[in-house]
Amino acid sequence: FFFSSRRRHTRFLPVSWARRCVQETGVDINKLVEEWSSDTYFSQVAPKAKGLRIIRENPFQCLISFICSQNNNIKRNTAMLGKLRQQFGTKAGTYEDKDFYTFPNLSQLSQASEANLRNLGLGYRAKYIVKSIKVIQENGGEEWLFGLRAQNYEYKLQELVKLEGIGRKVADCIGLFSLDCTEATPCDTL
């Protein structure tokens, strides 16, 4: 439900994969909508977004997904993530003659080389993923990422931007959608 505000000269990142994410409970979305409704544009689109929820995605999946989303469009990003699932994930089942795969965990994706990822069409992002996986493993693996949920907002951002290819905006996206950073505002300046 991200919006663009000309008054603030910001453009918010659209979220295309909300369907596969679980809803975060404990967030008073009505209070947030009330606060955000002071923005002219948001007050116009908010009535069309009934049932709005903040998502709480697996931090590793969120991190890799946002690395892949950089300088990308939804169609291409969806295809890249599908290739990652098919190549490195676990087959979850078949429906109407189509196979479905889980998102690879750290152990599964750590088997990928930069060349493997480039062959899947990830381009320069392949290097970011391989290097980020190495740092995550050195810090304690997926447990380290999940452990960031218990830390304060600034600490989470400091840790995330240490990963290859993660800047402030992507760190805010990861924080907002997987690390309980409801105060995060992922945006580009125009």
Short mmCIF file of N, CA and C in Angstrom, two decimals:
data_model
loop_
_atom_site.label_atom_id
_atom_site.label_comp_id
_atom_site.label_asym_id
_atom_site.label_seq_id
_atom_site.Cartn_x
_atom_site.Cartn_y
_atom_site.Cartn_z
N PHE A 1 0.80 -1.19 0.00
CA PHE A 1 0.00 0.00 0.00
C PHE A 1 0.84 1.25 0.00
N PHE A 2 2.08 1.12 -0.32
CA PHE A 2 2.95 2.28 -0.27
C PHE A 2 2.47 3.35 -1.23
N PHE A 3 2.72 4.58 -0.87
CA PHE A 3 2.21 5.68 -1.66
C PHE A 3 3.31 6.68 -1.99
N SER A 4 3.01 7.52 -2.94
CA SER A 4 3.95 8.56 -3.33
C SER A 4 3.37 9.90 -2.90
N SER A 5 4.21 10.73 -2.35
CA SER A 5 3.78 12.04 -1.89
C SER A 5 4.61 13.10 -2.58
N ARG A 6 4.02 13.87 -3.44
CA ARG A 6 4.76 14.93 -4.13
C ARG A 6 5.22 15.99 -3.14
N ARG A 7 4.39 16.22 -2.13
CA ARG A 7 4.72 17.23 -1.14
C ARG A 7 6.02 16.87 -0.44
N ARG A 8 6.25 15.60 -0.16
CA ARG A 8 7.45 15.16 0.55
C ARG A 8 8.55 14.70 -0.39
N HIS A 9 8.27 14.68 -1.68
CA HIS A 9 9.24 14.27 -2.69
C HIS A 9 9.80 12.88 -2.41
N THR A 10 8.93 11.97 -2.10
CA THR A 10 9.36 10.59 -1.87
C THR A 10 8.53 9.65 -2.70
N ARG A 11 9.09 8.51 -2.99
CA ARG A 11 8.38 7.45 -3.69
C ARG A 11 8.58 6.19 -2.88
N PHE A 12 7.50 5.56 -2.49
CA PHE A 12 7.59 4.39 -1.63
C PHE A 12 7.59 3.12 -2.47
N LEU A 13 8.30 2.15 -2.00
CA LEU A 13 8.46 0.89 -2.70
C LEU A 13 7.16 0.08 -2.70
N PRO A 14 6.66 -0.36 -3.86
CA PRO A 14 5.46 -1.19 -3.87
C PRO A 14 5.78 -2.61 -3.40
N VAL A 15 4.81 -3.23 -2.76
CA VAL A 15 4.98 -4.59 -2.27
C VAL A 15 4.15 -5.51 -3.13
N SER A 16 4.78 -6.42 -3.86
CA SER A 16 4.07 -7.28 -4.80
C SER A 16 3.84 -8.69 -4.27
N TRP A 17 4.49 -9.03 -3.18
CA TRP A 17 4.42 -10.42 -2.73
C TRP A 17 3.67 -10.58 -1.41
N ALA A 18 2.77 -9.68 -1.09
CA ALA A 18 2.05 -9.74 0.19
C ALA A 18 1.23 -11.02 0.33
N ARG A 19 0.78 -11.58 -0.77
CA ARG A 19 -0.05 -12.78 -0.70
C ARG A 19 0.67 -13.94 -0.01
N ARG A 20 1.98 -14.03 -0.11
CA ARG A 20 2.70 -15.17 0.45
C ARG A 20 3.25 -14.89 1.85
N CYS A 21 2.91 -13.76 2.42
CA CYS A 21 3.43 -13.39 3.72
C CYS A 21 2.36 -13.50 4.79
N VAL A 22 2.78 -13.77 5.99
CA VAL A 22 1.84 -13.83 7.09
C VAL A 22 1.62 -12.44 7.65
N GLN A 23 0.44 -12.24 8.23
CA GLN A 23 0.13 -10.94 8.80
C GLN A 23 0.77 -10.81 10.18
N GLU A 24 1.28 -9.65 10.45
CA GLU A 24 1.83 -9.38 11.77
C GLU A 24 0.68 -8.97 12.68
N THR A 25 0.61 -9.57 13.84
CA THR A 25 -0.42 -9.19 14.80
C THR A 25 0.19 -8.25 15.83
N GLY A 26 -0.64 -7.55 16.52
CA GLY A 26 -0.16 -6.65 17.55
C GLY A 26 0.12 -5.25 17.06
N VAL A 27 -0.11 -4.96 15.80
CA VAL A 27 0.07 -3.62 15.27
C VAL A 27 -1.31 -3.01 15.10
N ASP A 28 -1.51 -1.83 15.66
CA ASP A 28 -2.79 -1.14 15.54
C ASP A 28 -2.83 -0.43 14.20
N ILE A 29 -3.26 -1.16 13.16
CA ILE A 29 -3.25 -0.61 11.81
C ILE A 29 -4.18 0.58 11.70
N ASN A 30 -5.29 0.58 12.44
CA ASN A 30 -6.22 1.72 12.38
C ASN A 30 -5.55 3.00 12.87
N LYS A 31 -4.74 2.88 13.91
CA LYS A 31 -4.01 4.05 14.43
C LYS A 31 -3.02 4.55 13.39
N LEU A 32 -2.30 3.62 12.74
CA LEU A 32 -1.34 4.02 11.71
C LEU A 32 -2.04 4.71 10.54
N VAL A 33 -3.15 4.13 10.09
CA VAL A 33 -3.90 4.72 8.97
C VAL A 33 -4.38 6.12 9.35
N GLU A 34 -4.82 6.28 10.58
CA GLU A 34 -5.26 7.60 11.04
C GLU A 34 -4.10 8.60 10.99
N GLU A 35 -2.92 8.19 11.45
CA GLU A 35 -1.75 9.07 11.41
C GLU A 35 -1.35 9.40 9.97
N TRP A 36 -1.34 8.39 9.11
CA TRP A 36 -0.91 8.60 7.73
C TRP A 36 -1.93 9.39 6.91
N SER A 37 -3.17 9.42 7.36
CA SER A 37 -4.22 10.09 6.60
C SER A 37 -4.05 11.60 6.56
N SER A 38 -3.11 12.15 7.31
CA SER A 38 -2.83 13.58 7.20
C SER A 38 -2.17 13.89 5.85
N ASP A 39 -1.62 12.88 5.20
CA ASP A 39 -1.05 13.04 3.87
C ASP A 39 -2.20 13.06 2.86
N THR A 40 -2.24 14.06 2.00
CA THR A 40 -3.34 14.23 1.05
C THR A 40 -3.53 13.01 0.16
N TYR A 41 -2.44 12.51 -0.41
CA TYR A 41 -2.56 11.36 -1.32
C TYR A 41 -3.02 10.12 -0.56
N PHE A 42 -2.41 9.84 0.57
CA PHE A 42 -2.78 8.65 1.32
C PHE A 42 -4.24 8.70 1.75
N SER A 43 -4.73 9.87 2.14
CA SER A 43 -6.13 9.98 2.57
C SER A 43 -7.08 9.64 1.42
N GLN A 44 -6.64 9.81 0.19
CA GLN A 44 -7.47 9.46 -0.97
C GLN A 44 -7.45 7.95 -1.25
N VAL A 45 -6.30 7.29 -1.04
CA VAL A 45 -6.21 5.87 -1.37
C VAL A 45 -6.57 4.95 -0.19
N ALA A 46 -6.49 5.45 1.03
CA ALA A 46 -6.75 4.62 2.21
C ALA A 46 -8.12 3.96 2.20
N PRO A 47 -9.19 4.65 1.80
CA PRO A 47 -10.49 3.98 1.79
C PRO A 47 -10.56 2.78 0.85
N LYS A 48 -9.68 2.73 -0.12
CA LYS A 48 -9.64 1.61 -1.08
C LYS A 48 -8.80 0.45 -0.55
N ALA A 49 -8.16 0.62 0.60
CA ALA A 49 -7.25 -0.40 1.14
C ALA A 49 -7.77 -0.98 2.44
N LYS A 50 -9.05 -1.23 2.52
CA LYS A 50 -9.62 -1.83 3.73
C LYS A 50 -9.02 -3.22 3.94
N GLY A 51 -8.79 -3.59 5.18
CA GLY A 51 -8.19 -4.88 5.48
C GLY A 51 -6.68 -4.86 5.40
N LEU A 52 -6.11 -3.69 5.27
CA LEU A 52 -4.67 -3.49 5.18
C LEU A 52 -3.96 -4.09 6.38
N ARG A 53 -2.83 -4.76 6.15
CA ARG A 53 -2.03 -5.33 7.23
C ARG A 53 -0.56 -5.15 6.93
N ILE A 54 0.22 -5.04 7.99
CA ILE A 54 1.68 -5.04 7.85
C ILE A 54 2.08 -6.52 7.83
N ILE A 55 2.97 -6.90 6.91
CA ILE A 55 3.37 -8.30 6.81
C ILE A 55 4.60 -8.56 7.68
N ARG A 56 4.78 -9.82 8.03
CA ARG A 56 5.94 -10.24 8.82
C ARG A 56 6.53 -11.47 8.16
N GLU A 57 7.43 -11.23 7.25
CA GLU A 57 8.02 -12.28 6.44
C GLU A 57 9.24 -12.89 7.12
N ASN A 58 9.63 -14.08 6.70
CA ASN A 58 10.87 -14.69 7.15
C ASN A 58 12.02 -13.74 6.78
N PRO A 59 12.88 -13.38 7.75
CA PRO A 59 13.93 -12.39 7.47
C PRO A 59 14.89 -12.78 6.33
N PHE A 60 15.27 -14.05 6.24
CA PHE A 60 16.19 -14.44 5.18
C PHE A 60 15.53 -14.32 3.82
N GLN A 61 14.31 -14.81 3.71
CA GLN A 61 13.58 -14.71 2.45
C GLN A 61 13.36 -13.25 2.07
N CYS A 62 13.03 -12.44 3.03
CA CYS A 62 12.82 -11.02 2.79
C CYS A 62 14.10 -10.35 2.29
N LEU A 63 15.22 -10.65 2.94
CA LEU A 63 16.50 -10.06 2.57
C LEU A 63 16.88 -10.42 1.14
N ILE A 64 16.80 -11.68 0.81
CA ILE A 64 17.15 -12.12 -0.55
C ILE A 64 16.19 -11.52 -1.57
N SER A 65 14.90 -11.49 -1.23
CA SER A 65 13.90 -10.93 -2.15
C SER A 65 14.17 -9.46 -2.44
N PHE A 66 14.55 -8.70 -1.40
CA PHE A 66 14.82 -7.29 -1.63
C PHE A 66 16.13 -7.05 -2.35
N ILE A 67 17.11 -7.92 -2.17
CA ILE A 67 18.32 -7.81 -2.99
C ILE A 67 17.95 -8.01 -4.46
N CYS A 68 17.11 -9.00 -4.71
CA CYS A 68 16.68 -9.28 -6.10
C CYS A 68 15.83 -8.16 -6.69
N SER A 69 15.11 -7.45 -5.85
CA SER A 69 14.19 -6.41 -6.35
C SER A 69 14.88 -5.13 -6.81
N GLN A 70 16.15 -4.97 -6.47
CA GLN A 70 16.85 -3.73 -6.80
C GLN A 70 16.92 -3.50 -8.31
N ASN A 71 16.57 -2.29 -8.71
CA ASN A 71 16.57 -1.91 -10.13
C ASN A 71 15.88 -2.96 -11.00
N ASN A 72 14.70 -3.34 -10.58
CA ASN A 72 14.00 -4.43 -11.23
C ASN A 72 12.53 -4.09 -11.35
N ASN A 73 11.82 -4.83 -12.20
CA ASN A 73 10.37 -4.69 -12.26
C ASN A 73 9.73 -5.93 -11.66
N ILE A 74 8.46 -5.85 -11.36
CA ILE A 74 7.75 -6.92 -10.65
C ILE A 74 7.80 -8.23 -11.44
N LYS A 75 7.56 -8.16 -12.73
CA LYS A 75 7.54 -9.38 -13.55
C LYS A 75 8.90 -10.09 -13.53
N ARG A 76 9.95 -9.33 -13.72
CA ARG A 76 11.30 -9.93 -13.74
C ARG A 76 11.70 -10.43 -12.35
N ASN A 77 11.38 -9.65 -11.32
CA ASN A 77 11.70 -10.06 -9.95
C ASN A 77 10.97 -11.35 -9.58
N THR A 78 9.71 -11.43 -9.94
CA THR A 78 8.93 -12.64 -9.67
C THR A 78 9.55 -13.85 -10.37
N ALA A 79 9.99 -13.66 -11.61
CA ALA A 79 10.63 -14.75 -12.36
C ALA A 79 11.94 -15.17 -11.70
N MET A 80 12.76 -14.20 -11.27
CA MET A 80 14.04 -14.52 -10.62
C MET A 80 13.80 -15.31 -9.34
N LEU A 81 12.86 -14.87 -8.52
CA LEU A 81 12.58 -15.56 -7.26
C LEU A 81 12.02 -16.96 -7.52
N GLY A 82 11.24 -17.10 -8.57
CA GLY A 82 10.73 -18.43 -8.95
C GLY A 82 11.86 -19.37 -9.35
N LYS A 83 12.83 -18.84 -10.08
CA LYS A 83 14.00 -19.65 -10.47
C LYS A 83 14.82 -20.05 -9.25
N LEU A 84 14.97 -19.13 -8.29
CA LEU A 84 15.69 -19.47 -7.05
C LEU A 84 14.97 -20.60 -6.32
N ARG A 85 13.66 -20.49 -6.22
CA ARG A 85 12.88 -21.54 -5.54
C ARG A 85 13.05 -22.89 -6.24
N GLN A 86 12.88 -22.87 -7.54
CA GLN A 86 12.93 -24.12 -8.30
C GLN A 86 14.32 -24.75 -8.24
N GLN A 87 15.37 -23.95 -8.33
CA GLN A 87 16.73 -24.47 -8.36
C GLN A 87 17.24 -24.90 -6.99
N PHE A 88 16.87 -24.14 -5.94
CA PHE A 88 17.48 -24.38 -4.63
C PHE A 88 16.50 -24.71 -3.52
N GLY A 89 15.21 -24.49 -3.75
CA GLY A 89 14.21 -24.78 -2.73
C GLY A 89 13.82 -26.25 -2.71
N THR A 90 12.82 -26.56 -1.91
CA THR A 90 12.30 -27.92 -1.79
C THR A 90 10.94 -27.98 -2.46
N LYS A 91 10.71 -29.02 -3.23
CA LYS A 91 9.41 -29.16 -3.88
C LYS A 91 8.33 -29.31 -2.80
N ALA A 92 7.34 -28.43 -2.85
CA ALA A 92 6.27 -28.44 -1.85
C ALA A 92 5.06 -29.23 -2.34
N GLY A 93 4.94 -29.39 -3.63
CA GLY A 93 3.80 -30.13 -4.16
C GLY A 93 3.51 -29.73 -5.60
N THR A 94 2.47 -30.35 -6.13
CA THR A 94 2.05 -30.09 -7.50
C THR A 94 0.57 -29.78 -7.50
N TYR A 95 0.20 -28.79 -8.26
CA TYR A 95 -1.20 -28.42 -8.40
C TYR A 95 -1.47 -28.12 -9.86
N GLU A 96 -2.46 -28.79 -10.42
CA GLU A 96 -2.81 -28.63 -11.83
C GLU A 96 -1.58 -28.72 -12.73
N ASP A 97 -0.81 -29.78 -12.52
CA ASP A 97 0.38 -30.09 -13.30
C ASP A 97 1.50 -29.06 -13.18
N LYS A 98 1.45 -28.23 -12.15
CA LYS A 98 2.51 -27.25 -11.93
C LYS A 98 3.16 -27.54 -10.59
N ASP A 99 4.50 -27.63 -10.59
CA ASP A 99 5.25 -27.87 -9.37
C ASP A 99 5.47 -26.56 -8.62
N PHE A 100 5.38 -26.64 -7.28
CA PHE A 100 5.60 -25.49 -6.42
C PHE A 100 6.75 -25.80 -5.46
N TYR A 101 7.58 -24.80 -5.21
CA TYR A 101 8.78 -24.97 -4.40
C TYR A 101 8.80 -23.95 -3.27
N THR A 102 9.39 -24.35 -2.15
CA THR A 102 9.58 -23.43 -1.04
C THR A 102 10.73 -22.48 -1.38
N PHE A 103 10.79 -21.38 -0.66
CA PHE A 103 11.93 -20.49 -0.82
C PHE A 103 13.11 -21.18 -0.15
N PRO A 104 14.29 -21.17 -0.78
CA PRO A 104 15.43 -21.86 -0.17
C PRO A 104 15.85 -21.20 1.14
N ASN A 105 16.21 -22.05 2.09
CA ASN A 105 16.74 -21.51 3.35
C ASN A 105 18.22 -21.19 3.15
N LEU A 106 18.85 -20.71 4.20
CA LEU A 106 20.26 -20.31 4.12
C LEU A 106 21.14 -21.48 3.69
N SER A 107 20.92 -22.64 4.28
CA SER A 107 21.73 -23.81 3.95
C SER A 107 21.60 -24.18 2.48
N GLN A 108 20.38 -24.17 1.97
CA GLN A 108 20.16 -24.52 0.57
C GLN A 108 20.77 -23.49 -0.37
N LEU A 109 20.54 -22.22 -0.09
CA LEU A 109 21.03 -21.18 -0.99
C LEU A 109 22.54 -21.00 -0.89
N SER A 110 23.13 -21.41 0.22
CA SER A 110 24.59 -21.30 0.35
C SER A 110 25.31 -22.24 -0.60
N GLN A 111 24.58 -23.19 -1.19
CA GLN A 111 25.18 -24.10 -2.18
C GLN A 111 25.37 -23.41 -3.53
N ALA A 112 24.75 -22.26 -3.71
CA ALA A 112 24.83 -21.55 -4.99
C ALA A 112 26.13 -20.78 -5.10
N SER A 113 26.71 -20.83 -6.27
CA SER A 113 27.88 -20.00 -6.56
C SER A 113 27.38 -18.73 -7.25
N GLU A 114 28.25 -17.77 -7.34
CA GLU A 114 27.89 -16.55 -8.07
C GLU A 114 27.53 -16.89 -9.51
N ALA A 115 28.28 -17.81 -10.11
CA ALA A 115 28.00 -18.21 -11.50
C ALA A 115 26.63 -18.86 -11.62
N ASN A 116 26.27 -19.74 -10.65
CA ASN A 116 24.94 -20.37 -10.66
C ASN A 116 23.85 -19.30 -10.68
N LEU A 117 24.00 -18.31 -9.81
CA LEU A 117 22.99 -17.27 -9.68
C LEU A 117 22.93 -16.37 -10.91
N ARG A 118 24.09 -16.09 -11.48
CA ARG A 118 24.10 -15.30 -12.72
C ARG A 118 23.40 -16.07 -13.84
N ASN A 119 23.61 -17.38 -13.90
CA ASN A 119 22.94 -18.20 -14.92
C ASN A 119 21.42 -18.21 -14.76
N LEU A 120 20.94 -17.92 -13.56
CA LEU A 120 19.50 -17.83 -13.32
C LEU A 120 18.96 -16.44 -13.65
N GLY A 121 19.84 -15.54 -14.08
CA GLY A 121 19.41 -14.21 -14.48
C GLY A 121 19.47 -13.15 -13.40
N LEU A 122 20.22 -13.42 -12.31
CA LEU A 122 20.28 -12.44 -11.23
C LEU A 122 21.29 -11.32 -11.48
N GLY A 123 22.13 -11.46 -12.47
CA GLY A 123 23.06 -10.41 -12.83
C GLY A 123 23.96 -10.02 -11.67
N TYR A 124 24.20 -8.71 -11.51
CA TYR A 124 25.11 -8.21 -10.47
C TYR A 124 24.63 -8.58 -9.07
N ARG A 125 23.34 -8.87 -8.90
CA ARG A 125 22.80 -9.23 -7.59
C ARG A 125 23.37 -10.55 -7.08
N ALA A 126 23.85 -11.40 -7.99
CA ALA A 126 24.43 -12.69 -7.60
C ALA A 126 25.57 -12.51 -6.61
N LYS A 127 26.44 -11.55 -6.89
CA LYS A 127 27.57 -11.27 -6.00
C LYS A 127 27.07 -10.81 -4.63
N TYR A 128 26.05 -9.96 -4.61
CA TYR A 128 25.49 -9.48 -3.34
C TYR A 128 24.94 -10.63 -2.50
N ILE A 129 24.26 -11.55 -3.16
CA ILE A 129 23.66 -12.68 -2.43
C ILE A 129 24.75 -13.59 -1.86
N VAL A 130 25.72 -13.94 -2.67
CA VAL A 130 26.79 -14.84 -2.21
C VAL A 130 27.54 -14.21 -1.04
N LYS A 131 27.90 -12.94 -1.16
CA LYS A 131 28.64 -12.28 -0.08
C LYS A 131 27.77 -12.09 1.17
N SER A 132 26.50 -11.77 0.99
CA SER A 132 25.61 -11.61 2.14
C SER A 132 25.41 -12.93 2.88
N ILE A 133 25.27 -14.01 2.14
CA ILE A 133 25.13 -15.33 2.75
C ILE A 133 26.35 -15.64 3.62
N LYS A 134 27.54 -15.33 3.12
CA LYS A 134 28.76 -15.60 3.89
C LYS A 134 28.76 -14.82 5.21
N VAL A 135 28.38 -13.56 5.17
CA VAL A 135 28.35 -12.74 6.39
C VAL A 135 27.27 -13.25 7.35
N ILE A 136 26.13 -13.62 6.82
CA ILE A 136 25.05 -14.16 7.67
C ILE A 136 25.53 -15.43 8.37
N GLN A 137 26.19 -16.31 7.63
CA GLN A 137 26.72 -17.54 8.23
C GLN A 137 27.75 -17.23 9.31
N GLU A 138 28.62 -16.27 9.05
CA GLU A 138 29.65 -15.90 10.03
C GLU A 138 29.04 -15.31 11.30
N ASN A 139 27.87 -14.70 11.18
CA ASN A 139 27.20 -14.08 12.33
C ASN A 139 26.27 -15.04 13.08
N GLY A 140 26.12 -16.26 12.60
CA GLY A 140 25.26 -17.21 13.31
C GLY A 140 24.08 -17.72 12.50
N GLY A 141 24.04 -17.41 11.23
CA GLY A 141 23.01 -17.95 10.35
C GLY A 141 21.66 -17.26 10.48
N GLU A 142 20.63 -18.01 10.09
CA GLU A 142 19.28 -17.44 10.11
C GLU A 142 18.86 -17.07 11.53
N GLU A 143 19.41 -17.75 12.54
CA GLU A 143 19.10 -17.39 13.93
C GLU A 143 19.55 -15.96 14.22
N TRP A 144 20.68 -15.55 13.65
CA TRP A 144 21.15 -14.17 13.82
C TRP A 144 20.13 -13.19 13.25
N LEU A 145 19.64 -13.50 12.03
CA LEU A 145 18.64 -12.62 11.43
C LEU A 145 17.38 -12.54 12.29
N PHE A 146 16.87 -13.70 12.72
CA PHE A 146 15.68 -13.70 13.57
C PHE A 146 15.96 -12.97 14.88
N GLY A 147 17.17 -13.09 15.40
CA GLY A 147 17.54 -12.41 16.63
C GLY A 147 17.52 -10.89 16.52
N LEU A 148 17.66 -10.38 15.29
CA LEU A 148 17.60 -8.94 15.11
C LEU A 148 16.23 -8.37 15.50
N ARG A 149 15.20 -9.21 15.45
CA ARG A 149 13.87 -8.74 15.84
C ARG A 149 13.85 -8.19 17.27
N ALA A 150 14.70 -8.71 18.13
CA ALA A 150 14.72 -8.29 19.54
C ALA A 150 15.57 -7.03 19.76
N GLN A 151 16.25 -6.56 18.72
CA GLN A 151 17.13 -5.40 18.86
C GLN A 151 16.39 -4.11 18.51
N ASN A 152 17.02 -2.98 18.86
CA ASN A 152 16.38 -1.71 18.53
C ASN A 152 16.57 -1.39 17.04
N TYR A 153 15.77 -0.48 16.57
CA TYR A 153 15.70 -0.12 15.16
C TYR A 153 17.06 0.26 14.58
N GLU A 154 17.78 1.17 15.22
CA GLU A 154 19.06 1.63 14.69
C GLU A 154 20.09 0.50 14.61
N TYR A 155 20.10 -0.38 15.61
CA TYR A 155 21.03 -1.51 15.58
C TYR A 155 20.71 -2.42 14.40
N LYS A 156 19.44 -2.69 14.17
CA LYS A 156 19.03 -3.54 13.04
C LYS A 156 19.55 -2.96 11.73
N LEU A 157 19.35 -1.66 11.56
CA LEU A 157 19.80 -1.02 10.32
C LEU A 157 21.32 -1.08 10.18
N GLN A 158 22.04 -0.83 11.27
CA GLN A 158 23.50 -0.89 11.23
C GLN A 158 23.98 -2.27 10.81
N GLU A 159 23.34 -3.30 11.32
CA GLU A 159 23.74 -4.67 10.97
C GLU A 159 23.40 -5.00 9.52
N LEU A 160 22.22 -4.60 9.08
CA LEU A 160 21.79 -4.93 7.72
C LEU A 160 22.64 -4.24 6.66
N VAL A 161 23.01 -2.99 6.88
CA VAL A 161 23.79 -2.28 5.85
C VAL A 161 25.23 -2.80 5.77
N LYS A 162 25.64 -3.65 6.70
CA LYS A 162 26.94 -4.30 6.60
C LYS A 162 26.94 -5.38 5.52
N LEU A 163 25.75 -5.82 5.11
CA LEU A 163 25.64 -6.86 4.09
C LEU A 163 25.80 -6.25 2.71
N GLU A 164 26.44 -7.00 1.83
CA GLU A 164 26.70 -6.54 0.46
C GLU A 164 25.39 -6.24 -0.26
N GLY A 165 25.31 -5.05 -0.85
CA GLY A 165 24.14 -4.68 -1.64
C GLY A 165 22.97 -4.14 -0.85
N ILE A 166 23.14 -3.96 0.46
CA ILE A 166 22.05 -3.46 1.29
C ILE A 166 22.37 -2.03 1.71
N GLY A 167 21.57 -1.10 1.23
CA GLY A 167 21.68 0.30 1.64
C GLY A 167 20.54 0.61 2.61
N ARG A 168 20.41 1.87 2.95
CA ARG A 168 19.42 2.29 3.94
C ARG A 168 17.99 1.94 3.52
N LYS A 169 17.62 2.19 2.27
CA LYS A 169 16.25 1.91 1.84
C LYS A 169 15.93 0.42 1.93
N VAL A 170 16.82 -0.41 1.41
CA VAL A 170 16.58 -1.86 1.45
C VAL A 170 16.59 -2.35 2.89
N ALA A 171 17.47 -1.81 3.73
CA ALA A 171 17.48 -2.18 5.15
C ALA A 171 16.16 -1.81 5.81
N ASP A 172 15.61 -0.64 5.47
CA ASP A 172 14.31 -0.25 6.00
C ASP A 172 13.21 -1.19 5.52
N CYS A 173 13.28 -1.62 4.26
CA CYS A 173 12.28 -2.57 3.73
C CYS A 173 12.35 -3.89 4.49
N ILE A 174 13.55 -4.41 4.65
CA ILE A 174 13.73 -5.67 5.37
C ILE A 174 13.26 -5.51 6.81
N GLY A 175 13.62 -4.40 7.43
CA GLY A 175 13.20 -4.13 8.80
C GLY A 175 11.69 -4.05 8.93
N LEU A 176 11.04 -3.34 8.03
CA LEU A 176 9.59 -3.17 8.09
C LEU A 176 8.86 -4.48 7.88
N PHE A 177 9.28 -5.26 6.89
CA PHE A 177 8.53 -6.44 6.50
C PHE A 177 8.95 -7.74 7.17
N SER A 178 10.05 -7.73 7.94
CA SER A 178 10.44 -8.99 8.57
C SER A 178 11.04 -8.85 9.96
N LEU A 179 11.40 -7.64 10.36
CA LEU A 179 12.10 -7.49 11.64
C LEU A 179 11.38 -6.56 12.62
N ASP A 180 10.08 -6.38 12.41
CA ASP A 180 9.22 -5.64 13.34
C ASP A 180 9.58 -4.16 13.48
N CYS A 181 10.10 -3.55 12.44
CA CYS A 181 10.46 -2.12 12.47
C CYS A 181 9.29 -1.29 11.91
N THR A 182 8.24 -1.17 12.69
CA THR A 182 7.08 -0.41 12.20
C THR A 182 7.39 1.06 12.04
N GLU A 183 8.49 1.53 12.60
CA GLU A 183 8.88 2.93 12.44
C GLU A 183 9.65 3.18 11.15
N ALA A 184 9.98 2.13 10.42
CA ALA A 184 10.75 2.27 9.18
C ALA A 184 9.90 2.91 8.08
N THR A 185 10.54 3.75 7.28
CA THR A 185 9.89 4.38 6.15
C THR A 185 10.80 4.23 4.94
N PRO A 186 10.68 3.11 4.21
CA PRO A 186 11.56 2.89 3.06
C PRO A 186 11.19 3.85 1.93
N CYS A 187 12.13 4.67 1.51
CA CYS A 187 11.82 5.59 0.41
C CYS A 187 13.07 6.01 -0.34
N ASP A 188 12.83 6.39 -1.57
CA ASP A 188 13.85 7.02 -2.40
C ASP A 188 13.57 8.50 -2.40
N THR A 189 14.59 9.30 -2.48
CA THR A 189 14.36 10.72 -2.73
C THR A 189 14.33 10.90 -4.22
N LEU A 190 13.47 11.77 -4.69
CA LEU A 190 13.35 11.98 -6.14
C LEU A 190 14.35 12.98 -6.63
#
